[in-house]
Amino acid sequence: MKIILGERTIDHVRIYFEKTQNDTIRRMLPSDVTCIEQAITNFEQSLLPDATSYGKTVCCDGQYIGDIWCYCINPQETPNAMLSYCIFEQEFWNRGIACEAVSLFLKQLCQKYTLQTVGAFTFADNLASIRVLEKNGFTVRERFTENGRESCYLELSL
């Protein structure tokens, strides 16, 4: 399996939005994006010179299977950025792809930005996501309940 992080386009944003409307993914992926127009606006803002978000596509053996991105990028605050990712093609789950994609993305992120910490949120019952983050050096810093659902905040010191 060859994992490559690629450039995102409007077409990727549309595909990603459609694929992540799946009930299984929605239960596992915290998101405040409720419509395609909002997703496109967020993407367009990520292209601006002073953008506080940065993202890539995740491709496995040439197939687009997910996205990975950072948001709230601010080297003066702690954490300096927040990480999120989603492999929306379920046949690629539990194969180490997300773990490798996070590793590749963190290397690119450190080359592009001067960061000391990266945070991530996940639902507490998303054990696979917690494991992906832990394998990449993140540690659970806090557990909390929000909107009736237990979540975890993890952080990585670079």
PDB file of C-alpha atoms in Angstrom:
ATOM      1  CA  MET A   1       0.000   0.000   0.000  1.00  0.00           C
ATOM      2  CA  LYS A   2       1.301   3.390  -0.964  1.00  0.00           C
ATOM      3  CA  ILE A   3      -0.092   6.322   1.044  1.00  0.00           C
ATOM      4  CA  ILE A   4       0.246   9.783  -0.492  1.00  0.00           C
ATOM      5  CA  LEU A   5      -1.009  13.143   0.737  1.00  0.00           C
ATOM      6  CA  GLY A   6      -2.213  15.292  -2.128  1.00  0.00           C
ATOM      7  CA  GLU A   7      -3.507  18.772  -2.816  1.00  0.00           C
ATOM      8  CA  ARG A   8      -7.204  19.404  -2.144  1.00  0.00           C
ATOM      9  CA  THR A   9      -9.512  20.871  -4.798  1.00  0.00           C
ATOM     10  CA  ILE A  10     -13.152  21.945  -4.862  1.00  0.00           C
ATOM     11  CA  ASP A  11     -13.948  18.521  -6.336  1.00  0.00           C
ATOM     12  CA  HIS A  12     -12.336  16.836  -3.327  1.00  0.00           C
ATOM     13  CA  VAL A  13     -14.369  19.055  -0.987  1.00  0.00           C
ATOM     14  CA  ARG A  14     -17.596  18.000  -2.708  1.00  0.00           C
ATOM     15  CA  ILE A  15     -16.697  14.291  -2.611  1.00  0.00           C
ATOM     16  CA  TYR A  16     -15.557  14.500   1.009  1.00  0.00           C
ATOM     17  CA  PHE A  17     -18.733  16.272   2.108  1.00  0.00           C
ATOM     18  CA  GLU A  18     -20.937  13.704   0.357  1.00  0.00           C
ATOM     19  CA  LYS A  19     -18.993  10.710   1.709  1.00  0.00           C
ATOM     20  CA  THR A  20     -19.005  11.993   5.300  1.00  0.00           C
ATOM     21  CA  GLN A  21     -22.802  12.244   5.407  1.00  0.00           C
ATOM     22  CA  ASN A  22     -22.818   8.474   6.018  1.00  0.00           C
ATOM     23  CA  ASP A  23     -24.369   7.716   9.446  1.00  0.00           C
ATOM     24  CA  THR A  24     -21.431   5.581  10.596  1.00  0.00           C
ATOM     25  CA  ILE A  25     -18.941   8.345   9.857  1.00  0.00           C
ATOM     26  CA  ARG A  26     -21.138  11.091  11.325  1.00  0.00           C
ATOM     27  CA  ARG A  27     -21.280   9.169  14.622  1.00  0.00           C
ATOM     28  CA  MET A  28     -17.469   9.092  14.743  1.00  0.00           C
ATOM     29  CA  LEU A  29     -16.462  12.454  13.273  1.00  0.00           C
ATOM     30  CA  PRO A  30     -17.193  15.636  15.214  1.00  0.00           C
ATOM     31  CA  SER A  31     -18.046  18.323  12.649  1.00  0.00           C
ATOM     32  CA  ASP A  32     -19.775  21.673  12.613  1.00  0.00           C
ATOM     33  CA  VAL A  33     -20.040  21.785   8.799  1.00  0.00           C
ATOM     34  CA  THR A  34     -23.705  21.305   7.947  1.00  0.00           C
ATOM     35  CA  CYS A  35     -23.877  22.070   4.219  1.00  0.00           C
ATOM     36  CA  ILE A  36     -21.729  21.889   1.098  1.00  0.00           C
ATOM     37  CA  GLU A  37     -21.631  25.695   0.815  1.00  0.00           C
ATOM     38  CA  GLN A  38     -20.028  25.930   4.253  1.00  0.00           C
ATOM     39  CA  ALA A  39     -17.509  23.221   3.322  1.00  0.00           C
ATOM     40  CA  ILE A  40     -16.554  25.123   0.154  1.00  0.00           C
ATOM     41  CA  THR A  41     -16.235  28.417   2.056  1.00  0.00           C
ATOM     42  CA  ASN A  42     -13.953  26.742   4.622  1.00  0.00           C
ATOM     43  CA  PHE A  43     -11.840  25.315   1.789  1.00  0.00           C
ATOM     44  CA  GLU A  44     -11.576  28.685   0.024  1.00  0.00           C
ATOM     45  CA  GLN A  45     -10.481  30.316   3.286  1.00  0.00           C
ATOM     46  CA  SER A  46      -7.729  27.705   3.639  1.00  0.00           C
ATOM     47  CA  LEU A  47      -6.229  28.982   0.364  1.00  0.00           C
ATOM     48  CA  LEU A  48      -5.792  32.563   1.588  1.00  0.00           C
ATOM     49  CA  PRO A  49      -2.275  33.807   2.477  1.00  0.00           C
ATOM     50  CA  ASP A  50      -3.182  34.289   6.160  1.00  0.00           C
ATOM     51  CA  ALA A  51      -5.150  31.026   6.456  1.00  0.00           C
ATOM     52  CA  THR A  52      -5.411  29.353   9.842  1.00  0.00           C
ATOM     53  CA  SER A  53      -6.187  25.972   8.319  1.00  0.00           C
ATOM     54  CA  TYR A  54      -4.267  23.623   6.064  1.00  0.00           C
ATOM     55  CA  GLY A  55      -5.336  20.319   4.575  1.00  0.00           C
ATOM     56  CA  LYS A  56      -4.417  17.469   2.276  1.00  0.00           C
ATOM     57  CA  THR A  57      -6.151  14.529   0.648  1.00  0.00           C
ATOM     58  CA  VAL A  58      -5.300  10.982   1.672  1.00  0.00           C
ATOM     59  CA  CYS A  59      -4.784   8.603  -1.239  1.00  0.00           C
ATOM     60  CA  CYS A  60      -4.051   4.886  -1.031  1.00  0.00           C
ATOM     61  CA  ASP A  61      -2.635   3.240  -4.143  1.00  0.00           C
ATOM     62  CA  GLY A  62      -3.945   6.153  -6.206  1.00  0.00           C
ATOM     63  CA  GLN A  63      -7.480   6.171  -4.769  1.00  0.00           C
ATOM     64  CA  TYR A  64      -8.807   9.213  -2.879  1.00  0.00           C
ATOM     65  CA  ILE A  65     -10.039   7.802   0.450  1.00  0.00           C
ATOM     66  CA  GLY A  66     -10.055  10.697   2.928  1.00  0.00           C
ATOM     67  CA  ASP A  67      -8.779  14.036   4.139  1.00  0.00           C
ATOM     68  CA  ILE A  68      -6.456  15.269   6.862  1.00  0.00           C
ATOM     69  CA  TRP A  69      -6.153  18.850   8.040  1.00  0.00           C
ATOM     70  CA  CYS A  70      -5.198  21.275  10.771  1.00  0.00           C
ATOM     71  CA  TYR A  71      -7.285  24.213  11.886  1.00  0.00           C
ATOM     72  CA  CYS A  72      -6.919  27.017  14.440  1.00  0.00           C
ATOM     73  CA  ILE A  73      -3.254  27.302  13.434  1.00  0.00           C
ATOM     74  CA  ASN A  74      -1.692  29.907  15.708  1.00  0.00           C
ATOM     75  CA  PRO A  75       1.968  29.550  16.817  1.00  0.00           C
ATOM     76  CA  GLN A  76       1.352  31.998  19.710  1.00  0.00           C
ATOM     77  CA  GLU A  77      -1.324  29.869  21.427  1.00  0.00           C
ATOM     78  CA  THR A  78      -1.321  26.422  22.996  1.00  0.00           C
ATOM     79  CA  PRO A  79      -2.031  24.160  21.283  1.00  0.00           C
ATOM     80  CA  ASN A  80      -0.581  25.762  18.172  1.00  0.00           C
ATOM     81  CA  ALA A  81      -2.992  23.868  15.893  1.00  0.00           C
ATOM     82  CA  MET A  82      -5.745  21.272  15.990  1.00  0.00           C
ATOM     83  CA  LEU A  83      -5.595  18.083  13.904  1.00  0.00           C
ATOM     84  CA  SER A  84      -8.478  16.261  12.281  1.00  0.00           C
ATOM     85  CA  TYR A  85      -8.690  13.453   9.759  1.00  0.00           C
ATOM     86  CA  CYS A  86     -11.186  11.069   8.215  1.00  0.00           C
ATOM     87  CA  ILE A  87     -10.808   7.984   6.072  1.00  0.00           C
ATOM     88  CA  PHE A  88     -14.285   7.925   4.531  1.00  0.00           C
ATOM     89  CA  GLU A  89     -13.839   4.716   2.526  1.00  0.00           C
ATOM     90  CA  GLN A  90     -14.639   2.126   5.179  1.00  0.00           C
ATOM     91  CA  GLU A  91     -12.922  -0.764   3.383  1.00  0.00           C
ATOM     92  CA  PHE A  92      -9.644   1.035   4.205  1.00  0.00           C
ATOM     93  CA  TRP A  93     -10.284   1.176   7.951  1.00  0.00           C
ATOM     94  CA  ASN A  94      -8.089  -0.811  10.361  1.00  0.00           C
ATOM     95  CA  ARG A  95      -5.254  -1.164   7.854  1.00  0.00           C
ATOM     96  CA  GLY A  96      -2.806   1.379   9.314  1.00  0.00           C
ATOM     97  CA  ILE A  97      -3.582   3.986   6.661  1.00  0.00           C
ATOM     98  CA  ALA A  98      -4.806   6.701   9.023  1.00  0.00           C
ATOM     99  CA  CYS A  99      -1.759   6.158  11.249  1.00  0.00           C
ATOM    100  CA  GLU A 100       0.622   6.591   8.325  1.00  0.00           C
ATOM    101  CA  ALA A 101      -1.328   9.561   6.949  1.00  0.00           C
ATOM    102  CA  VAL A 102      -1.132  11.347  10.323  1.00  0.00           C
ATOM    103  CA  SER A 103       2.615  10.671  10.487  1.00  0.00           C
ATOM    104  CA  LEU A 104       3.178  12.041   6.965  1.00  0.00           C
ATOM    105  CA  PHE A 105       0.965  15.053   7.626  1.00  0.00           C
ATOM    106  CA  LEU A 106       2.699  15.957  10.892  1.00  0.00           C
ATOM    107  CA  LYS A 107       6.057  15.978   9.070  1.00  0.00           C
ATOM    108  CA  GLN A 108       4.667  18.309   6.398  1.00  0.00           C
ATOM    109  CA  LEU A 109       3.004  20.475   9.023  1.00  0.00           C
ATOM    110  CA  CYS A 110       6.275  20.924  10.918  1.00  0.00           C
ATOM    111  CA  GLN A 111       8.043  21.949   7.697  1.00  0.00           C
ATOM    112  CA  LYS A 112       5.354  24.496   6.850  1.00  0.00           C
ATOM    113  CA  TYR A 113       4.718  25.990  10.322  1.00  0.00           C
ATOM    114  CA  THR A 114       6.699  26.606  13.505  1.00  0.00           C
ATOM    115  CA  LEU A 115       4.621  24.661  16.000  1.00  0.00           C
ATOM    116  CA  GLN A 116       5.338  23.206  19.419  1.00  0.00           C
ATOM    117  CA  THR A 117       2.008  21.486  20.114  1.00  0.00           C
ATOM    118  CA  VAL A 118      -0.863  19.977  18.158  1.00  0.00           C
ATOM    119  CA  GLY A 119      -4.188  19.041  19.733  1.00  0.00           C
ATOM    120  CA  ALA A 120      -6.966  16.694  18.609  1.00  0.00           C
ATOM    121  CA  PHE A 121     -10.497  15.877  19.740  1.00  0.00           C
ATOM    122  CA  THR A 122     -12.202  12.527  19.270  1.00  0.00           C
ATOM    123  CA  PHE A 123     -15.166  10.777  20.757  1.00  0.00           C
ATOM    124  CA  ALA A 124     -14.101   8.532  23.649  1.00  0.00           C
ATOM    125  CA  ASP A 125     -15.710   5.484  22.062  1.00  0.00           C
ATOM    126  CA  ASN A 126     -13.703   5.956  18.838  1.00  0.00           C
ATOM    127  CA  LEU A 127     -10.916   3.722  20.104  1.00  0.00           C
ATOM    128  CA  ALA A 128      -9.352   3.352  16.643  1.00  0.00           C
ATOM    129  CA  SER A 129      -8.884   7.125  16.355  1.00  0.00           C
ATOM    130  CA  ILE A 130      -7.425   7.362  19.843  1.00  0.00           C
ATOM    131  CA  ARG A 131      -4.978   4.575  18.949  1.00  0.00           C
ATOM    132  CA  VAL A 132      -3.960   6.329  15.690  1.00  0.00           C
ATOM    133  CA  LEU A 133      -3.199   9.488  17.630  1.00  0.00           C
ATOM    134  CA  GLU A 134      -1.347   7.658  20.411  1.00  0.00           C
ATOM    135  CA  LYS A 135       0.811   5.798  17.871  1.00  0.00           C
ATOM    136  CA  ASN A 136       1.793   9.231  16.555  1.00  0.00           C
ATOM    137  CA  GLY A 137       2.847  10.490  19.999  1.00  0.00           C
ATOM    138  CA  PHE A 138      -0.367  12.144  21.205  1.00  0.00           C
ATOM    139  CA  THR A 139      -1.437  11.614  24.801  1.00  0.00           C
ATOM    140  CA  VAL A 140      -4.887  11.944  26.328  1.00  0.00           C
ATOM    141  CA  ARG A 141      -4.939  15.166  28.336  1.00  0.00           C
ATOM    142  CA  GLU A 142      -8.624  15.385  29.190  1.00  0.00           C
ATOM    143  CA  ARG A 143     -11.914  13.496  29.027  1.00  0.00           C
ATOM    144  CA  PHE A 144     -15.158  15.421  29.116  1.00  0.00           C
ATOM    145  CA  THR A 145     -18.830  15.126  28.232  1.00  0.00           C
ATOM    146  CA  GLU A 146     -20.350  17.498  25.703  1.00  0.00           C
ATOM    147  CA  ASN A 147     -23.902  17.269  24.385  1.00  0.00           C
ATOM    148  CA  GLY A 148     -24.289  14.000  26.272  1.00  0.00           C
ATOM    149  CA  ARG A 149     -21.299  12.317  24.619  1.00  0.00           C
ATOM    150  CA  GLU A 150     -17.934  11.572  26.183  1.00  0.00           C
ATOM    151  CA  SER A 151     -14.986  12.975  24.258  1.00  0.00           C
ATOM    152  CA  CYS A 152     -11.210  13.044  24.593  1.00  0.00           C
ATOM    153  CA  TYR A 153      -8.724  15.820  24.032  1.00  0.00           C
ATOM    154  CA  LEU A 154      -5.271  14.588  23.027  1.00  0.00           C
ATOM    155  CA  GLU A 155      -2.112  16.629  22.550  1.00  0.00           C
ATOM    156  CA  LEU A 156       1.267  16.152  20.916  1.00  0.00           C
ATOM    157  CA  SER A 157       4.406  18.035  21.937  1.00  0.00           C
ATOM    158  CA  LEU A 158       6.684  18.464  18.941  1.00  0.00           C
TER     159      LEU A 158
END
